[in-house]
PDB file of C-alpha atoms and ligand atoms in Angstrom:
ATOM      1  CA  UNK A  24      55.197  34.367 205.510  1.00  0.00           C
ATOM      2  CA  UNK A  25      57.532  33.916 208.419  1.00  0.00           C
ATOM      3  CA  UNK A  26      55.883  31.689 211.358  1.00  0.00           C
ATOM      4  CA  UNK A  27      56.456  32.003 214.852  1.00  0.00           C
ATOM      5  CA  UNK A  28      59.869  30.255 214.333  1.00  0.00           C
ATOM      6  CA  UNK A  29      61.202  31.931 211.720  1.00  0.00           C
ATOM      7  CA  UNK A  30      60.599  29.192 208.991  1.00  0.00           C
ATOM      8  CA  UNK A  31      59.099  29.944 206.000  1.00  0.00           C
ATOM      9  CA  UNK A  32      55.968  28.401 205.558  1.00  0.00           C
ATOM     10  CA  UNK A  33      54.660  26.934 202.688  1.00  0.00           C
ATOM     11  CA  UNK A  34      51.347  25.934 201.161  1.00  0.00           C
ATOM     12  CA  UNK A  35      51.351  23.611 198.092  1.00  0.00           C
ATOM     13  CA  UNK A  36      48.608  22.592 195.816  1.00  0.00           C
ATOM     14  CA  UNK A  37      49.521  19.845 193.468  1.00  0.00           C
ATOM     15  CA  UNK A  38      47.577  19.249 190.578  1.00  0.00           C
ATOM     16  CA  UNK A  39      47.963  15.931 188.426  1.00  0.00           C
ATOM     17  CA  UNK A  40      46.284  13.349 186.698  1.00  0.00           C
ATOM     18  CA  UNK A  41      46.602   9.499 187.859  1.00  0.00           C
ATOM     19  CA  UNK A  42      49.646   8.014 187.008  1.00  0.00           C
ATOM     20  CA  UNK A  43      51.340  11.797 186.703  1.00  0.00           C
ATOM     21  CA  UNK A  44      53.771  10.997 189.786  1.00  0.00           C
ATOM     22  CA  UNK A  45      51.809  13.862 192.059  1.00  0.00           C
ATOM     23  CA  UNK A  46      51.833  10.880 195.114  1.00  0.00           C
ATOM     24  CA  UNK A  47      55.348   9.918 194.886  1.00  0.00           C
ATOM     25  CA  UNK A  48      56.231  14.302 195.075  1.00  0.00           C
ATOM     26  CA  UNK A  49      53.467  14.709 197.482  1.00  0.00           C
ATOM     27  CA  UNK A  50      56.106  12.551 199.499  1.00  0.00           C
ATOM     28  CA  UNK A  51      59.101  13.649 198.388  1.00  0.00           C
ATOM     29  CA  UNK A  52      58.031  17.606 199.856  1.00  0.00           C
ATOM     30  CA  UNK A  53      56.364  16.022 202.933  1.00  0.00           C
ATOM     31  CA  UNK A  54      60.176  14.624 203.834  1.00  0.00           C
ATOM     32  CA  UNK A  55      61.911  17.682 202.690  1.00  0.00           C
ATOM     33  CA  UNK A  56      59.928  20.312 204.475  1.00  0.00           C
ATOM     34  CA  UNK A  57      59.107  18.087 207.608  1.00  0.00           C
ATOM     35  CA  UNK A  58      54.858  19.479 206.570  1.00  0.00           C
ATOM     36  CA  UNK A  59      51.946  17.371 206.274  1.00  0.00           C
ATOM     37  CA  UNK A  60      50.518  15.856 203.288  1.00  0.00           C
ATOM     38  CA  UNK A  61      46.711  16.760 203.575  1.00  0.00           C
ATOM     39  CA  UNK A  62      44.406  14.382 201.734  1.00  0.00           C
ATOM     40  CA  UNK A  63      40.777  15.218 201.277  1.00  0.00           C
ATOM     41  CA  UNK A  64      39.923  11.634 199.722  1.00  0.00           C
ATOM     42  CA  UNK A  65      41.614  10.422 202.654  1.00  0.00           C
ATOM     43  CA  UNK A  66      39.796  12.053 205.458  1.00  0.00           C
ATOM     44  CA  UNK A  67      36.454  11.369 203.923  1.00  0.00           C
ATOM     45  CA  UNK A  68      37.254   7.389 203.503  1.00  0.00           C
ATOM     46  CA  UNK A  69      38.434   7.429 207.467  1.00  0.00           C
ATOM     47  CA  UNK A  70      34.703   9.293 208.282  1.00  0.00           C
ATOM     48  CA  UNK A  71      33.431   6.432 206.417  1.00  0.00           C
ATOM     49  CA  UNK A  72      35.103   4.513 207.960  1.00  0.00           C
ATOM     50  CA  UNK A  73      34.022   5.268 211.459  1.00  0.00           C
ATOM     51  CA  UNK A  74      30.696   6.359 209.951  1.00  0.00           C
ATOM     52  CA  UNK A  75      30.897  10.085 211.788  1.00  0.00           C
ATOM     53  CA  UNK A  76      27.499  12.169 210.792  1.00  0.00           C
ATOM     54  CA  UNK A  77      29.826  13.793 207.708  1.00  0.00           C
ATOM     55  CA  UNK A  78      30.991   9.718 207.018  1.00  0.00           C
ATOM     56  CA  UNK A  79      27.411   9.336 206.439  1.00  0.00           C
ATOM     57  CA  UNK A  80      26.392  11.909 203.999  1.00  0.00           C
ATOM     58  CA  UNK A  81      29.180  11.552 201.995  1.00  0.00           C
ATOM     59  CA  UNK A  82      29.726   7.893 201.587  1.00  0.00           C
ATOM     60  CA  UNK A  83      26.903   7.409 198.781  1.00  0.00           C
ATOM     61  CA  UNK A  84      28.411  10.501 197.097  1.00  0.00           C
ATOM     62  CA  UNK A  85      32.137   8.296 196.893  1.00  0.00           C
ATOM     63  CA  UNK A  86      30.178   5.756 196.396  1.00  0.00           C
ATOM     64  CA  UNK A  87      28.176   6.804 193.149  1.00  0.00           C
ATOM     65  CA  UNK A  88      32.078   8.631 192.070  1.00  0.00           C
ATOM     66  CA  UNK A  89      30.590  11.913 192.014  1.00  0.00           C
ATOM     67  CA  UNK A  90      31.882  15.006 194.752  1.00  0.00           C
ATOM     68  CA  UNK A  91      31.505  15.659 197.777  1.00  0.00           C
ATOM     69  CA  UNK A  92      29.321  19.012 198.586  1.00  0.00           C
ATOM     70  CA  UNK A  93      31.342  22.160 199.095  1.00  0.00           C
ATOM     71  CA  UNK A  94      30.588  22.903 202.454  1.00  0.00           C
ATOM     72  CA  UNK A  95      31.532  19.943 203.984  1.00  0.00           C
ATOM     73  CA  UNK A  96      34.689  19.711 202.618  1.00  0.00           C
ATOM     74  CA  UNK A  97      35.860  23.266 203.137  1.00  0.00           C
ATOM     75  CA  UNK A  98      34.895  22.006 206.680  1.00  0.00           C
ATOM     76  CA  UNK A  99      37.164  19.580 206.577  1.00  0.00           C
ATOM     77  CA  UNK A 100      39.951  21.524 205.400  1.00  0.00           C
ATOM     78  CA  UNK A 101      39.805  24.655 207.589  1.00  0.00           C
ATOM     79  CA  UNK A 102      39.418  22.455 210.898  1.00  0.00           C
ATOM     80  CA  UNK A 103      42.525  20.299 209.351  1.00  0.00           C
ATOM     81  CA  UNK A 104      44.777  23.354 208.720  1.00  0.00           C
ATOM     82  CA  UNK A 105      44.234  25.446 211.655  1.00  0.00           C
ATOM     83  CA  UNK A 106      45.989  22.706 213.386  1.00  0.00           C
ATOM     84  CA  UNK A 107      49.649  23.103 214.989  1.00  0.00           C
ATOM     85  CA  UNK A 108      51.500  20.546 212.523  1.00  0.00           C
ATOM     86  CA  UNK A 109      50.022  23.049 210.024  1.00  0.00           C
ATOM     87  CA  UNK A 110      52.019  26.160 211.231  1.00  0.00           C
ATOM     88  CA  UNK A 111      55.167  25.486 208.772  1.00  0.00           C
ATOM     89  CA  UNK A 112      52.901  24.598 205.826  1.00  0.00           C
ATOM     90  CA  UNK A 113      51.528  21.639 204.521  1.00  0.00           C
ATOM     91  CA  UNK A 114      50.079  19.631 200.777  1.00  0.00           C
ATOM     92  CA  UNK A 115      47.111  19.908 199.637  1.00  0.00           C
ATOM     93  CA  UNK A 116      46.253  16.593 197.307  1.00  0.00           C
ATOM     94  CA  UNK A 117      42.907  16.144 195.795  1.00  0.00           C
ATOM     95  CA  UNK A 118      41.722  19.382 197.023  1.00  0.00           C
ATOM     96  CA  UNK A 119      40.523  21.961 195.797  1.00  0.00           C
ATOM     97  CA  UNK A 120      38.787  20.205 193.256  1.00  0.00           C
ATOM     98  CA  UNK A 121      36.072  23.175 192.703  1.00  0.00           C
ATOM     99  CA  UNK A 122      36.733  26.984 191.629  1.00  0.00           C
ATOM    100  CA  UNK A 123      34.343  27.470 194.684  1.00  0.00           C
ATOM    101  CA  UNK A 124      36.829  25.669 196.970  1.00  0.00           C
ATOM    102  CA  UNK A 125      39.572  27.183 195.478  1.00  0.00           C
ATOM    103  CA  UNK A 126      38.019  30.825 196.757  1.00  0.00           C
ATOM    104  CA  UNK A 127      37.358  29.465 199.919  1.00  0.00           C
ATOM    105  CA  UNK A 128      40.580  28.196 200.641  1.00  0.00           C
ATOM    106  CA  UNK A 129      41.802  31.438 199.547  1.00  0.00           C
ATOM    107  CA  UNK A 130      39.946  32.849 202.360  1.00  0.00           C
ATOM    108  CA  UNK A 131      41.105  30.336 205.057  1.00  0.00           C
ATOM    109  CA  UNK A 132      44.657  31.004 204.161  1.00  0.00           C
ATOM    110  CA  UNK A 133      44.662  34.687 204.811  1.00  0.00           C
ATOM    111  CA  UNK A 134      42.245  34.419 207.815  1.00  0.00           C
ATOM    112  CA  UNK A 135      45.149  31.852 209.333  1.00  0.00           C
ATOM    113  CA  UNK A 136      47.690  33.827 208.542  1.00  0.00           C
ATOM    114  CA  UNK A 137      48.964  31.500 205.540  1.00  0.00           C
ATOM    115  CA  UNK A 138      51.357  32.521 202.051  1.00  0.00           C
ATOM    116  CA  UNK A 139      49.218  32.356 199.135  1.00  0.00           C
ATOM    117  CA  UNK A 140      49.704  29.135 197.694  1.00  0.00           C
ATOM    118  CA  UNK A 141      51.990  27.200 195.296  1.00  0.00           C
ATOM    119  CA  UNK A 142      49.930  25.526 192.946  1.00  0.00           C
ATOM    120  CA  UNK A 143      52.135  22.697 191.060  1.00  0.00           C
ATOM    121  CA  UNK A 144      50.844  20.915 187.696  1.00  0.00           C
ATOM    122  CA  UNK A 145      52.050  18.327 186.848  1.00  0.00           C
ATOM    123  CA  UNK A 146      51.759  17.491 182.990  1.00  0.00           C
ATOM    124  CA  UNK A 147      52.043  14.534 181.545  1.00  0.00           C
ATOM    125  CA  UNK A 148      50.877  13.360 178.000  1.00  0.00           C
ATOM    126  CA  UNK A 149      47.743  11.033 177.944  1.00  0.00           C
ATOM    127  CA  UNK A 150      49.260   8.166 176.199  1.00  0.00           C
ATOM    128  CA  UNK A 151      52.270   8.077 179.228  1.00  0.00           C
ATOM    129  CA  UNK A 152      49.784   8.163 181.631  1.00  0.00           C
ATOM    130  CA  UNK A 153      48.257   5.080 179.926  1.00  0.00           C
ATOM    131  CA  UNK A 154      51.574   3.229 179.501  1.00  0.00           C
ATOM    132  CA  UNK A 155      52.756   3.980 183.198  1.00  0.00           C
ATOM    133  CA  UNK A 156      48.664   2.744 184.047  1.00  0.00           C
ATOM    134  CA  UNK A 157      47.770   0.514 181.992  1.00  0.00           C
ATOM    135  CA  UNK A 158      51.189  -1.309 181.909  1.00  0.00           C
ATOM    136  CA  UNK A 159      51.791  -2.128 185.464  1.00  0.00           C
ATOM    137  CA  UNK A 160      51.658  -5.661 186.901  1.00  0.00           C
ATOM    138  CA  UNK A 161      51.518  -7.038 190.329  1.00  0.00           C
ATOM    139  CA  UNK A 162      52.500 -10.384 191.318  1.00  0.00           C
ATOM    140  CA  UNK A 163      50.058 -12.489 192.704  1.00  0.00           C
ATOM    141  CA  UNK A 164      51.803 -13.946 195.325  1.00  0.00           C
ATOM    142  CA  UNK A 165      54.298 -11.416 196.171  1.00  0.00           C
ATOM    143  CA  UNK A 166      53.043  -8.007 195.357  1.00  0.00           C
ATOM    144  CA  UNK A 167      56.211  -6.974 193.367  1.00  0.00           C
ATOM    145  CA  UNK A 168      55.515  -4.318 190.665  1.00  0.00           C
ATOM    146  CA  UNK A 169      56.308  -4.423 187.590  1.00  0.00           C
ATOM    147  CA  UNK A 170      55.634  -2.337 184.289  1.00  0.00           C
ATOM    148  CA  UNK A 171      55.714  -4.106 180.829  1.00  0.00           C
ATOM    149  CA  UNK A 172      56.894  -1.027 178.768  1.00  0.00           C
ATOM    150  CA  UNK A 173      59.476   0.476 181.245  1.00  0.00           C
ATOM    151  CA  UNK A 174      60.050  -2.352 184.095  1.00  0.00           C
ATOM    152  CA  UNK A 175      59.148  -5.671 182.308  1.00  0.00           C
ATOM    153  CA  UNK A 176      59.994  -8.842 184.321  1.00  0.00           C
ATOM    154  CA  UNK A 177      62.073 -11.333 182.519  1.00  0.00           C
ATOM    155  CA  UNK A 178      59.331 -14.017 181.607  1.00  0.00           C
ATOM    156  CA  UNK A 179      56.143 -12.610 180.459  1.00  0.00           C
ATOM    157  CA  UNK A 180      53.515 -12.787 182.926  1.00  0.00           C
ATOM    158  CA  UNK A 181      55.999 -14.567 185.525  1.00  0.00           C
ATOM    159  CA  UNK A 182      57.337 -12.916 189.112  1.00  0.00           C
ATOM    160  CA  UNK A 183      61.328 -12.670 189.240  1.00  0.00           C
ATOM    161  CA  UNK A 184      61.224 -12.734 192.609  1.00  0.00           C
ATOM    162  CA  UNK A 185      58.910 -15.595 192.730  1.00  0.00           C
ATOM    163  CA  UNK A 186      57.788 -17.252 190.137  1.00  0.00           C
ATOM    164  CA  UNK A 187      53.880 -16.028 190.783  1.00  0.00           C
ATOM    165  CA  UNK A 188      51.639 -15.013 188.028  1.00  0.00           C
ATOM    166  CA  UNK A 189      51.417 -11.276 187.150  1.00  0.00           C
ATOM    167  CA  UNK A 190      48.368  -9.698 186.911  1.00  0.00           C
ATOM    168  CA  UNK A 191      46.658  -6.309 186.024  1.00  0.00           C
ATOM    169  CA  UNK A 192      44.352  -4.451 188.606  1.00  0.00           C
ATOM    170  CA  UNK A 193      40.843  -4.304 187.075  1.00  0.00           C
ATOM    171  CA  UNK A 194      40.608  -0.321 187.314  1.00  0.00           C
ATOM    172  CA  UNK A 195      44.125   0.058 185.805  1.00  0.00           C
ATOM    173  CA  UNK A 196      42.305  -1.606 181.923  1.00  0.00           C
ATOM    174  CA  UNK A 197      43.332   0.882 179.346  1.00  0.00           C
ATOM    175  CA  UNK A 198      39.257   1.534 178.497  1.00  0.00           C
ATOM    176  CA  UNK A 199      39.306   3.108 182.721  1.00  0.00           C
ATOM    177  CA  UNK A 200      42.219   4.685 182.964  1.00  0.00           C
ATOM    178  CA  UNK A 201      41.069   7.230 179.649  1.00  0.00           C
ATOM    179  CA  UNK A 202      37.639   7.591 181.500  1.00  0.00           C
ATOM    180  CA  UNK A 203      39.398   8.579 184.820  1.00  0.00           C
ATOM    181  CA  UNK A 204      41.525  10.849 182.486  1.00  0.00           C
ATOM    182  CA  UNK A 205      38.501  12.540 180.378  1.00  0.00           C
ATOM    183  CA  UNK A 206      37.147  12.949 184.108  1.00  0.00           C
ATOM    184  CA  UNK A 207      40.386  14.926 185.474  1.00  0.00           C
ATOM    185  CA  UNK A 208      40.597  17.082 182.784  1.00  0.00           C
ATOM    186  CA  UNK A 209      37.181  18.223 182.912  1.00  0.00           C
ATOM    187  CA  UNK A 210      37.145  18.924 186.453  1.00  0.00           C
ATOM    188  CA  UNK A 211      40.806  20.666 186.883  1.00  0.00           C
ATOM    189  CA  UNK A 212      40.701  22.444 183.526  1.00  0.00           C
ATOM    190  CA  UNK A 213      39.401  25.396 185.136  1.00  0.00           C
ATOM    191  CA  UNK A 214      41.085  25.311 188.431  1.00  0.00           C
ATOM    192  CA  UNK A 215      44.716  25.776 186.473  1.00  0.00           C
ATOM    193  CA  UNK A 216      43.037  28.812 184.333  1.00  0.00           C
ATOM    194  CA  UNK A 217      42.260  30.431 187.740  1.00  0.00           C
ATOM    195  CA  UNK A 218      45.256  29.589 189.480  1.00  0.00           C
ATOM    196  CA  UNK A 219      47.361  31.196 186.243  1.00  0.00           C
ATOM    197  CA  UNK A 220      44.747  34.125 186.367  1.00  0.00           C
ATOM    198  CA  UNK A 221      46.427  35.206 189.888  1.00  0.00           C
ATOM    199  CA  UNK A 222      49.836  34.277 188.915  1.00  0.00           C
ATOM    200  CA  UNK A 223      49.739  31.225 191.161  1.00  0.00           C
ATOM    201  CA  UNK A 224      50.727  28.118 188.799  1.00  0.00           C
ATOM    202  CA  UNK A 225      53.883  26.692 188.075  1.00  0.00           C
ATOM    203  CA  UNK A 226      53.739  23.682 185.519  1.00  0.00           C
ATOM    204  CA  UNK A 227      56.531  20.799 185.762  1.00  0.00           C
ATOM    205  CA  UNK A 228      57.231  18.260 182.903  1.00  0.00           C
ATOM    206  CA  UNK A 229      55.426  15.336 185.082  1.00  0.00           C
ATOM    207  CA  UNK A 230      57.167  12.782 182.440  1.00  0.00           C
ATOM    208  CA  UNK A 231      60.569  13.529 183.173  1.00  0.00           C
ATOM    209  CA  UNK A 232      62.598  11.410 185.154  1.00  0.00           C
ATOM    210  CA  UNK A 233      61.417  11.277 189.463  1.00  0.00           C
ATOM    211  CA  UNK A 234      65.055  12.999 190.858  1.00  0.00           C
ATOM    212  CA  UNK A 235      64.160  15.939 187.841  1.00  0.00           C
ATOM    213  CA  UNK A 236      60.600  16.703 188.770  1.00  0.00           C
ATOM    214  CA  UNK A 237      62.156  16.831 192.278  1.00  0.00           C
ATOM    215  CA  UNK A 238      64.698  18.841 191.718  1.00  0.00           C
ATOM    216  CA  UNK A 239      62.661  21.594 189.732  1.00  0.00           C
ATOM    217  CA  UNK A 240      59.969  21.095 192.685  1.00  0.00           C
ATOM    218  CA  UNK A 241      62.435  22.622 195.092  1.00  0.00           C
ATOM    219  CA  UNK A 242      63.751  24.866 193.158  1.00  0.00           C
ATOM    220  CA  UNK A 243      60.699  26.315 192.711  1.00  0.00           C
ATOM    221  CA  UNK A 244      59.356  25.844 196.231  1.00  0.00           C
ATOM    222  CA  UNK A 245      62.611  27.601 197.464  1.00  0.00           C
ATOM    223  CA  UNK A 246      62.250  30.285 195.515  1.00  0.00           C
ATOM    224  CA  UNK A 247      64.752  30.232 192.492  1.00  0.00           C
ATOM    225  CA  UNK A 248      62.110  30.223 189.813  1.00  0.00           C
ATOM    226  CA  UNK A 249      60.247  33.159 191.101  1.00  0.00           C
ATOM    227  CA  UNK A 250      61.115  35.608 188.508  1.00  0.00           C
ATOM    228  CA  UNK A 251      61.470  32.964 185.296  1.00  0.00           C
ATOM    229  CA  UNK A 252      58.672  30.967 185.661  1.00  0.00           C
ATOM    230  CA  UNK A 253      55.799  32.744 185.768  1.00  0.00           C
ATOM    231  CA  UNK A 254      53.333  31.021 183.578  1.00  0.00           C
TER     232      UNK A 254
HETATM  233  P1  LIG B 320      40.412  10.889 195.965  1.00  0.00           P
HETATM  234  O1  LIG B 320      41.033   9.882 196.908  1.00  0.00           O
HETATM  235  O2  LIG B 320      41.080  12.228 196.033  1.00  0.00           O
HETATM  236  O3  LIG B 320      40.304  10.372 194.551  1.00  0.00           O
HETATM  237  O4  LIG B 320      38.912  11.130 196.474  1.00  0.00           O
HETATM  238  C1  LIG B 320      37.983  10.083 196.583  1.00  0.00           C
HETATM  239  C2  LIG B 320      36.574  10.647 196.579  1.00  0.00           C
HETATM  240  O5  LIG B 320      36.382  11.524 197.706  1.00  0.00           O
HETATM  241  C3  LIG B 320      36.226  11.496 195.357  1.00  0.00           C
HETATM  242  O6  LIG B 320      35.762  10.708 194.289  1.00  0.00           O
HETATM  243  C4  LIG B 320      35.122  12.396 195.907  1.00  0.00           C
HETATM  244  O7  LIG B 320      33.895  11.695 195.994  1.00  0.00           O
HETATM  245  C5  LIG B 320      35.594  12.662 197.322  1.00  0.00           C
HETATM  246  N1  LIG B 320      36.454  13.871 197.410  1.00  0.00           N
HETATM  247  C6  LIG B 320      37.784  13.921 197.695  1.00  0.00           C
HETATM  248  N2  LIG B 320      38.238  15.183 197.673  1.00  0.00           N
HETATM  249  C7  LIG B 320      37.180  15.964 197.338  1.00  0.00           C
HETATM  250  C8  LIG B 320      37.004  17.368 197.154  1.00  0.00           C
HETATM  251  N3  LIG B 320      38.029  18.241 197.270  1.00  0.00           N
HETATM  252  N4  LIG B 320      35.757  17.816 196.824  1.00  0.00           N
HETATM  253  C9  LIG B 320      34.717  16.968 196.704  1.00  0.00           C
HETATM  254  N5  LIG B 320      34.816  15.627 196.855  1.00  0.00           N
HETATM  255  C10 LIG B 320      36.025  15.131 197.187  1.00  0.00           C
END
């Protein structure tokens, strides 16, 4: 679609697992496209937050790991996107996360005058997801990153920068991070079989190096792939 100013407008849907590199290209088109990244997860925890009357019925829901009701999220979204920094397009992360939501949002697009979307999965095999996860570090002291199969520091368990003891985050343990996998799977399984069943999905090689992904991204979002990448 064309908007008022002549842009083309896109809607994006990225699909991933944890540790498939969907936040670092959520950024990445947010920059490119000068459109808004729009986080579901994120606008629930700031109703939390201020403990609105939607804050308050969902927070045992986040709480307990389980989601959200439909309604209240589709709520969210169609208030969110009818917005004016939504006019050129914007990313969608964490949402939809239900075939239900993924009708709806059909439905909001073409009421607001929106393209159908581009829905972007990003693969990656289970066991990279694990090493990526389950191999990061942070320093104690300084919060540098590290990665012990692809970004080791020199001294095992010590800070380059620092000196301070490297540690794991308790939800990155290798047992977690397959749970959290299992988990994705289950729920998103069926989203990409109905996002292929209207033509809609375009899958990206989420292991390959950042500056590829983003480079197929674009060349997708800009139209090049149209006619050899239909899944
Ligand atoms: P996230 O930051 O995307 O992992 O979301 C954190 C939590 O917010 C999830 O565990 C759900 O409880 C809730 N949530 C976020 N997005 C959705 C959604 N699209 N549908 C239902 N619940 C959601």
């Amino acid at each position: 679609m064309l908007s008022a100013s002549n842009k083309p407008s896109r809607v994006v849907i990225l699909l991933g697992p944890p540790g498939s590199g969907k936040g670092t290209q959520a950024k990445v088109i947010v920059e490119r496209y000068g459109i808004p990244q729009i986080s579901t997860g994120d606008m629930l925890r700031e109703a939390v937050k201020s403990q609105t009357p939607l804050g308050l019925a969902a927070e045992q829901i986040m709480k307990s790991g389980g989601l959200v009701g439909d309604d209240i999220v589709n709520g969210l979204v169609e208030e969110r996107i009818d917005r004016a920094d939504c006019e050129k397009g914007f990313v969608l992360d964490g949402y939809p996360r239900t075939i239900e939501q993924a009708k709806v949002l059909g439905q909001i697009l073409e009421k607001q005058q929106q393209p159908a979307p581009v829905v972007i999965s990003l693969e990656v095999f289970p066991e990279l997801v694990l090493q990526r996860i389950s191999g990061r570090r942070t320093c104690r002291q300084c919060g540098r990153i590290y990665n012990v199969y692809f970004s080791p520091s020199r001294g095992e368990g010590i800070c380059d920068a620092c000196g301070g003891e490297l540690i794991a985050r308790a939800d990155d343990s290798e047992a977690v991070v397959r749970e959290r996998l299992v988990q994705y799977e289950k729920q998103t399984q069926p989203l990409i079989d109905f996002y292929q069943g209207l033509g809609q999905l375009r899958r990206l090689d989420g292991g390959a190096p950042i500056e590829t992904v983003k480079e197929e991204l674009f060349s997708i979002l800009e139209g090049q792939k149209e006619r050899s990448n239909h899944s």
